[in-house]
Every structure is written in C-alpha cells, then in structure tokens.
GROMACS .gro file of N, CA and C in nm:
model
  324
    1MET      N    1  -1.492   0.646   1.094
    1MET     CA    2  -1.338   0.701   1.030
    1MET      C    3  -1.418   0.740   0.903
    2PRO      N    4  -1.324   0.829   0.887
    2PRO     CA    5  -1.334   0.893   0.701
    2PRO      C    6  -1.316   0.802   0.607
    3LYS      N    7  -1.363   0.807   0.524
    3LYS     CA    8  -1.322   0.723   0.399
    3LYS      C    9  -1.163   0.791   0.328
    4ARG      N   10  -1.092   0.652   0.301
    4ARG     CA   11  -0.994   0.703   0.283
    4ARG      C   12  -0.985   0.786   0.157
    5GLN      N   13  -0.885   0.900   0.106
    5GLN     CA   14  -0.891   0.986  -0.020
    5GLN      C   15  -0.794   0.951  -0.099
    6ASN      N   16  -0.808   0.927  -0.221
    6ASN     CA   17  -0.692   0.930  -0.322
    6ASN      C   18  -0.636   0.774  -0.347
    7THR      N   19  -0.739   0.695  -0.342
    7THR     CA   20  -0.700   0.558  -0.365
    7THR      C   21  -0.703   0.561  -0.521
    8GLN      N   22  -0.605   0.427  -0.521
    8GLN     CA   23  -0.578   0.413  -0.654
    8GLN      C   24  -0.679   0.395  -0.759
    9ALA      N   25  -0.787   0.350  -0.701
    9ALA     CA   26  -0.911   0.293  -0.810
    9ALA      C   27  -0.956   0.438  -0.843
   10GLU      N   28  -0.939   0.577  -0.778
   10GLU     CA   29  -1.018   0.685  -0.810
   10GLU      C   30  -0.937   0.736  -0.956
   11ILE      N   31  -0.824   0.687  -0.971
   11ILE     CA   32  -0.729   0.779  -1.099
   11ILE      C   33  -0.769   0.672  -1.194
   12PRO      N   34  -0.827   0.739  -1.309
   12PRO     CA   35  -0.888   0.681  -1.429
   12PRO      C   36  -0.744   0.640  -1.507
   13PRO      N   37  -0.762   0.527  -1.586
   13PRO     CA   38  -0.632   0.498  -1.683
   13PRO      C   39  -0.614   0.611  -1.789
   14ILE      N   40  -0.473   0.625  -1.804
   14ILE     CA   41  -0.428   0.722  -1.897
   14ILE      C   42  -0.421   0.662  -2.038
   15THR      N   43  -0.474   0.686  -2.121
   15THR     CA   44  -0.463   0.642  -2.267
   15THR      C   45  -0.454   0.756  -2.354
   16ASP      N   46  -0.505   0.876  -2.340
   16ASP     CA   47  -0.465   0.981  -2.427
   16ASP      C   48  -0.458   1.095  -2.370
   17PHE      N   49  -0.472   1.234  -2.421
   17PHE     CA   50  -0.470   1.341  -2.358
   17PHE      C   51  -0.597   1.377  -2.270
   18GLU      N   52  -0.676   1.360  -2.348
   18GLU     CA   53  -0.821   1.380  -2.267
   18GLU      C   54  -0.841   1.288  -2.140
   19SER      N   55  -0.783   1.172  -2.125
   19SER     CA   56  -0.786   1.085  -2.010
   19SER      C   57  -0.694   1.132  -1.902
   20CYS      N   58  -0.581   1.178  -1.950
   20CYS     CA   59  -0.470   1.257  -1.886
   20CYS      C   60  -0.512   1.397  -1.814
   21GLN      N   61  -0.609   1.442  -1.869
   21GLN     CA   62  -0.677   1.565  -1.828
   21GLN      C   63  -0.756   1.535  -1.705
   22ARG      N   64  -0.824   1.417  -1.706
   22ARG     CA   65  -0.957   1.390  -1.603
   22ARG      C   66  -0.869   1.338  -1.523
   23ALA      N   67  -0.756   1.260  -1.507
   23ALA     CA   68  -0.686   1.191  -1.411
   23ALA      C   69  -0.577   1.309  -1.326
   24ARG      N   70  -0.576   1.443  -1.403
   24ARG     CA   71  -0.485   1.505  -1.338
   24ARG      C   72  -0.501   1.565  -1.198
   25ALA      N   73  -0.633   1.586  -1.167
   25ALA     CA   74  -0.674   1.639  -1.014
   25ALA      C   75  -0.620   1.528  -0.913
   26ALA      N   76  -0.652   1.413  -0.954
   26ALA     CA   77  -0.666   1.288  -0.854
   26ALA      C   78  -0.488   1.267  -0.842
   27LEU      N   79  -0.402   1.283  -0.968
   27LEU     CA   80  -0.297   1.293  -0.961
   27LEU      C   81  -0.207   1.358  -0.846
   28PHE      N   82  -0.266   1.484  -0.869
   28PHE     CA   83  -0.207   1.604  -0.799
   28PHE      C   84  -0.219   1.583  -0.656
   29ARG      N   85  -0.344   1.523  -0.655
   29ARG     CA   86  -0.389   1.542  -0.481
   29ARG      C   87  -0.313   1.392  -0.436
   30ARG      N   88  -0.297   1.300  -0.512
   30ARG     CA   89  -0.220   1.171  -0.466
   30ARG      C   90  -0.044   1.251  -0.413
   31LEU      N   91   0.030   1.308  -0.543
   31LEU     CA   92   0.128   1.351  -0.502
   31LEU      C   93   0.130   1.433  -0.358
   32THR      N   94   0.043   1.525  -0.337
   32THR     CA   95   0.022   1.623  -0.260
   32THR      C   96   0.023   1.534  -0.126
   33ASP      N   97  -0.063   1.440  -0.124
   33ASP     CA   98  -0.062   1.349   0.006
   33ASP      C   99   0.064   1.274   0.042
   34GLN      N  100   0.116   1.215  -0.075
   34GLN     CA  101   0.256   1.144  -0.047
   34GLN      C  102   0.362   1.246   0.012
   35LEU      N  103   0.354   1.374  -0.021
   35LEU     CA  104   0.442   1.460   0.019
   35LEU      C  105   0.409   1.533   0.155
   36GLU      N  106   0.279   1.501   0.199
   36GLU     CA  107   0.221   1.547   0.306
   36GLU      C  108   0.218   1.702   0.314
   37ILE      N  109   0.214   1.740   0.212
   37ILE     CA  110   0.178   1.909   0.174
   37ILE      C  111   0.072   1.962   0.258
   38PHE      N  112  -0.040   1.867   0.295
   38PHE     CA  113  -0.154   1.900   0.412
   38PHE      C  114  -0.114   1.948   0.520
   39ARG      N  115  -0.017   1.923   0.573
   39ARG     CA  116   0.040   1.980   0.687
   39ARG      C  117   0.073   2.126   0.687
   40VAL      N  118   0.097   2.210   0.577
   40VAL     CA  119   0.113   2.325   0.568
   40VAL      C  120   0.008   2.410   0.474
   41CYS      N  121  -0.104   2.302   0.446
   41CYS     CA  122  -0.186   2.381   0.379
   41CYS      C  123  -0.301   2.477   0.445
   42PRO      N  124  -0.307   2.604   0.416
   42PRO     CA  125  -0.402   2.668   0.467
   42PRO      C  126  -0.563   2.667   0.474
   43ASN      N  127  -0.594   2.529   0.383
   43ASN     CA  128  -0.726   2.486   0.399
   43ASN      C  129  -0.730   2.403   0.525
   44ARG      N  130  -0.815   2.434   0.608
   44ARG     CA  131  -0.829   2.337   0.753
   44ARG      C  132  -0.898   2.218   0.725
   45THR      N  133  -0.971   2.194   0.606
   45THR     CA  134  -1.024   2.054   0.583
   45THR      C  135  -0.919   1.988   0.518
   46CYS      N  136  -0.825   2.045   0.480
   46CYS     CA  137  -0.718   1.922   0.420
   46CYS      C  138  -0.622   1.893   0.554
   47LYS      N  139  -0.613   1.975   0.645
   47LYS     CA  140  -0.527   1.943   0.772
   47LYS      C  141  -0.605   1.846   0.855
   48ARG      N  142  -0.731   1.867   0.878
   48ARG     CA  143  -0.828   1.764   0.958
   48ARG      C  144  -0.842   1.647   0.879
   49MET      N  145  -0.840   1.624   0.747
   49MET     CA  146  -0.868   1.498   0.679
   49MET      C  147  -0.726   1.426   0.643
   50ARG      N  148  -0.611   1.501   0.676
   50ARG     CA  149  -0.482   1.443   0.636
   50ARG      C  150  -0.475   1.426   0.493
   51ALA      N  151  -0.526   1.478   0.431
   51ALA     CA  152  -0.522   1.444   0.253
   51ALA      C  153  -0.563   1.592   0.186
   52CYS      N  154  -0.509   1.591   0.072
   52CYS     CA  155  -0.574   1.713  -0.007
   52CYS      C  156  -0.716   1.706  -0.030
   53GLN      N  157  -0.791   1.798  -0.030
   53GLN     CA  158  -0.935   1.812  -0.070
   53GLN      C  159  -0.974   1.918  -0.159
   54ASP      N  160  -0.863   1.941  -0.218
   54ASP     CA  161  -0.880   2.053  -0.350
   54ASP      C  162  -0.904   1.974  -0.480
   55GLU      N  163  -0.965   1.997  -0.531
   55GLU     CA  164  -0.997   1.938  -0.692
   55GLU      C  165  -0.908   2.004  -0.774
   56ARG      N  166  -0.848   2.097  -0.760
   56ARG     CA  167  -0.772   2.165  -0.891
   56ARG      C  168  -0.637   2.131  -0.837
   57GLY      N  169  -0.571   2.043  -0.721
   57GLY     CA  170  -0.469   2.054  -0.680
   57GLY      C  171  -0.368   2.186  -0.665
   58ALA      N  172  -0.473   2.281  -0.582
   58ALA     CA  173  -0.411   2.428  -0.566
   58ALA      C  174  -0.280   2.409  -0.463
   59CYS      N  175  -0.277   2.300  -0.370
   59CYS     CA  176  -0.208   2.299  -0.275
   59CYS      C  177  -0.045   2.279  -0.339
   60PHE      N  178  -0.073   2.162  -0.436
   60PHE     CA  179   0.046   2.133  -0.474
   60PHE      C  180   0.124   2.221  -0.577
   61ARG      N  181   0.025   2.321  -0.643
   61ARG     CA  182   0.101   2.415  -0.704
   61ARG      C  183   0.144   2.541  -0.643
   62ALA      N  184   0.091   2.556  -0.533
   62ALA     CA  185   0.136   2.667  -0.437
   62ALA      C  186   0.262   2.640  -0.387
   63VAL      N  187   0.284   2.504  -0.361
   63VAL     CA  188   0.423   2.464  -0.319
   63VAL      C  189   0.522   2.485  -0.422
   64LEU      N  190   0.490   2.439  -0.504
   64LEU     CA  191   0.607   2.440  -0.660
   64LEU      C  192   0.637   2.577  -0.654
   65ARG      N  193   0.546   2.679  -0.635
   65ARG     CA  194   0.564   2.811  -0.686
   65ARG      C  195   0.653   2.873  -0.561
   66ALA      N  196   0.617   2.839  -0.456
   66ALA     CA  197   0.711   2.896  -0.335
   66ALA      C  198   0.855   2.796  -0.322
   67MET      N  199   0.899   2.736  -0.391
   67MET     CA  200   1.027   2.653  -0.401
   67MET      C  201   1.117   2.741  -0.504
   68PRO      N  202   1.247   2.749  -0.425
   68PRO     CA  203   1.357   2.808  -0.493
   68PRO      C  204   1.357   2.738  -0.642
   69ASP      N  205   1.407   2.857  -0.767
   69ASP     CA  206   1.386   2.786  -0.873
   69ASP      C  207   1.495   2.663  -0.888
   70ASP      N  208   1.593   2.630  -0.821
   70ASP     CA  209   1.709   2.521  -0.845
   70ASP      C  210   1.625   2.409  -0.777
   71THR      N  211   1.563   2.432  -0.664
   71THR     CA  212   1.491   2.292  -0.598
   71THR      C  213   1.365   2.246  -0.705
   72ARG      N  214   1.306   2.358  -0.761
   72ARG     CA  215   1.202   2.299  -0.850
   72ARG      C  216   1.259   2.230  -0.978
   73ARG      N  217   1.353   2.280  -1.051
   73ARG     CA  218   1.411   2.245  -1.139
   73ARG      C  219   1.476   2.083  -1.094
   74SER      N  220   1.530   2.089  -0.971
   74SER     CA  221   1.592   1.923  -0.943
   74SER      C  222   1.476   1.834  -0.947
   75PHE      N  223   1.362   1.880  -0.873
   75PHE     CA  224   1.225   1.780  -0.848
   75PHE      C  225   1.199   1.757  -0.989
   76ALA      N  226   1.158   1.857  -1.092
   76ALA     CA  227   1.118   1.806  -1.202
   76ALA      C  228   1.216   1.696  -1.294
   77TYR      N  229   1.353   1.751  -1.268
   77TYR     CA  230   1.444   1.656  -1.353
   77TYR      C  231   1.458   1.506  -1.293
   78ALA      N  232   1.409   1.520  -1.165
   78ALA     CA  233   1.432   1.368  -1.081
   78ALA      C  234   1.292   1.291  -1.134
   79MET      N  235   1.192   1.352  -1.130
   79MET     CA  236   1.084   1.320  -1.171
   79MET      C  237   1.079   1.265  -1.317
   80GLU      N  238   1.143   1.325  -1.398
   80GLU     CA  239   1.169   1.301  -1.552
   80GLU      C  240   1.262   1.170  -1.551
   81ASN      N  241   1.369   1.176  -1.466
   81ASN     CA  242   1.480   1.079  -1.455
   81ASN      C  243   1.406   0.952  -1.412
   82ARG      N  244   1.329   0.951  -1.298
   82ARG     CA  245   1.233   0.834  -1.279
   82ARG      C  246   1.157   0.783  -1.379
   83ALA      N  247   1.109   0.846  -1.432
   83ALA     CA  248   1.017   0.818  -1.554
   83ALA      C  249   1.087   0.754  -1.666
   84ASN      N  250   1.208   0.773  -1.668
   84ASN     CA  251   1.330   0.714  -1.786
   84ASN      C  252   1.365   0.573  -1.722
   85GLY      N  253   1.334   0.540  -1.595
   85GLY     CA  254   1.349   0.406  -1.529
   85GLY      C  255   1.481   0.399  -1.439
   86LEU      N  256   1.510   0.527  -1.398
   86LEU     CA  257   1.639   0.519  -1.281
   86LEU      C  258   1.587   0.494  -1.170
   87ASP      N  259   1.658   0.435  -1.088
   87ASP     CA  260   1.625   0.423  -0.950
   87ASP      C  261   1.608   0.558  -0.881
   88PRO      N  262   1.559   0.558  -0.754
   88PRO     CA  263   1.523   0.707  -0.692
   88PRO      C  264   1.663   0.784  -0.664
   89ASP      N  265   1.760   0.691  -0.619
   89ASP     CA  266   1.858   0.775  -0.570
   89ASP      C  267   1.936   0.851  -0.692
   90GLU      N  268   2.000   0.736  -0.805
   90GLU     CA  269   2.049   0.789  -0.935
   90GLU      C  270   1.955   0.902  -1.010
   91ALA      N  271   1.838   0.870  -0.993
   91ALA     CA  272   1.746   0.999  -1.061
   91ALA      C  273   1.782   1.125  -0.988
   92PHE      N  274   1.783   1.131  -0.872
   92PHE     CA  275   1.806   1.240  -0.785
   92PHE      C  276   1.949   1.285  -0.806
   93ALA      N  277   2.057   1.215  -0.787
   93ALA     CA  278   2.192   1.246  -0.807
   93ALA      C  279   2.216   1.289  -0.968
   94GLN      N  280   2.149   1.253  -1.061
   94GLN     CA  281   2.147   1.295  -1.186
   94GLN      C  282   2.083   1.438  -1.204
   95ALA      N  283   1.999   1.461  -1.127
   95ALA     CA  284   1.917   1.587  -1.156
   95ALA      C  285   2.004   1.688  -1.063
   96GLU      N  286   2.034   1.675  -0.959
   96GLU     CA  287   2.139   1.754  -0.890
   96GLU      C  288   2.216   1.797  -0.976
   97THR      N  289   2.308   1.725  -1.032
   97THR     CA  290   2.415   1.740  -1.131
   97THR      C  291   2.379   1.826  -1.244
   98ARG      N  292   2.247   1.793  -1.305
   98ARG     CA  293   2.232   1.884  -1.437
   98ARG      C  294   2.196   1.994  -1.388
   99VAL      N  295   2.130   2.042  -1.260
   99VAL     CA  296   2.082   2.163  -1.215
   99VAL      C  297   2.214   2.245  -1.151
  100ALA      N  298   2.310   2.172  -1.100
  100ALA     CA  299   2.469   2.244  -1.108
  100ALA      C  300   2.535   2.284  -1.236
  101ARG      N  301   2.506   2.199  -1.336
  101ARG     CA  302   2.583   2.234  -1.472
  101ARG      C  303   2.492   2.343  -1.525
  102GLU      N  304   2.369   2.326  -1.492
  102GLU     CA  305   2.292   2.482  -1.546
  102GLU      C  306   2.338   2.591  -1.491
  103SER      N  307   2.327   2.584  -1.358
  103SER     CA  308   2.379   2.715  -1.302
  103SER      C  309   2.516   2.756  -1.295
  104ALA      N  310   2.613   2.651  -1.318
  104ALA     CA  311   2.733   2.708  -1.353
  104ALA      C  312   2.775   2.789  -1.481
  105ARG      N  313   2.694   2.717  -1.574
  105ARG     CA  314   2.673   2.762  -1.714
  105ARG      C  315   2.627   2.916  -1.712
  106ASN      N  316   2.517   2.933  -1.640
  106ASN     CA  317   2.430   3.040  -1.649
  106ASN      C  318   2.487   3.181  -1.535
  107GLY      N  319   2.595   3.100  -1.466
  107GLY     CA  320   2.669   3.205  -1.394
  107GLY      C  321   2.603   3.233  -1.249
  108ALA      N  322   2.517   3.125  -1.219
  108ALA     CA  323   2.454   3.163  -1.106
  108ALA      C  324   2.519   3.140  -0.964
   0.00000   0.00000   0.00000
C-alpha cells in the first residue's frame, strides 16, 4: 500500500513569511486532495495515487483559473470568512451575498 500523502506532519509550522512560503506547496496539495481535484488532473500519477503529486500545486491553480470569476470570488470570500471564525454555512452565505452585491453594483 502506498504511503499516505499530505499528512499534517508534512506541513511545517507557519511563524513568518518564509515559513509560509515553505508550507505553501504542502497546503496547496492538501486542499487539492480535500477537493479531490486529482480526479480531473491530467497527471496520471495524481489519479493513480488519488492525491496531488505536484510540488508546485499546479492542479489547484489550474482549477482556480478555470472557474468562473463569480465562483472564484465566492470561494475566496468564503475562505476569508472561515478564517475570521464563521461557521461554514454562514461563511458561504455571506460570500454569496457579497458577490451578488458586487455583481449588481458592476452591472453584471
């Protein structure tokens, strides 16, 4: 059985900018795995391992670029709301409301 990828122990503690940069690849891979992006990844190794195998987090960035702008902004705002302590449902609801207000203001 293959070794489990992206364990919590792989992510170094984040204490400053440099440590954040060191942890970035592992964090991208962890989020990619949680969203199961490996299912649509063109990299066969990712599909076979059922986990992101790219050190640069390219799969996650490719999915973000492919998302519609409103969806990408909703995702980013929901993540920001979660970081500010809201529960997942409230974080998503507030993010959707914010994107709807922005779209209405911009006439989209």
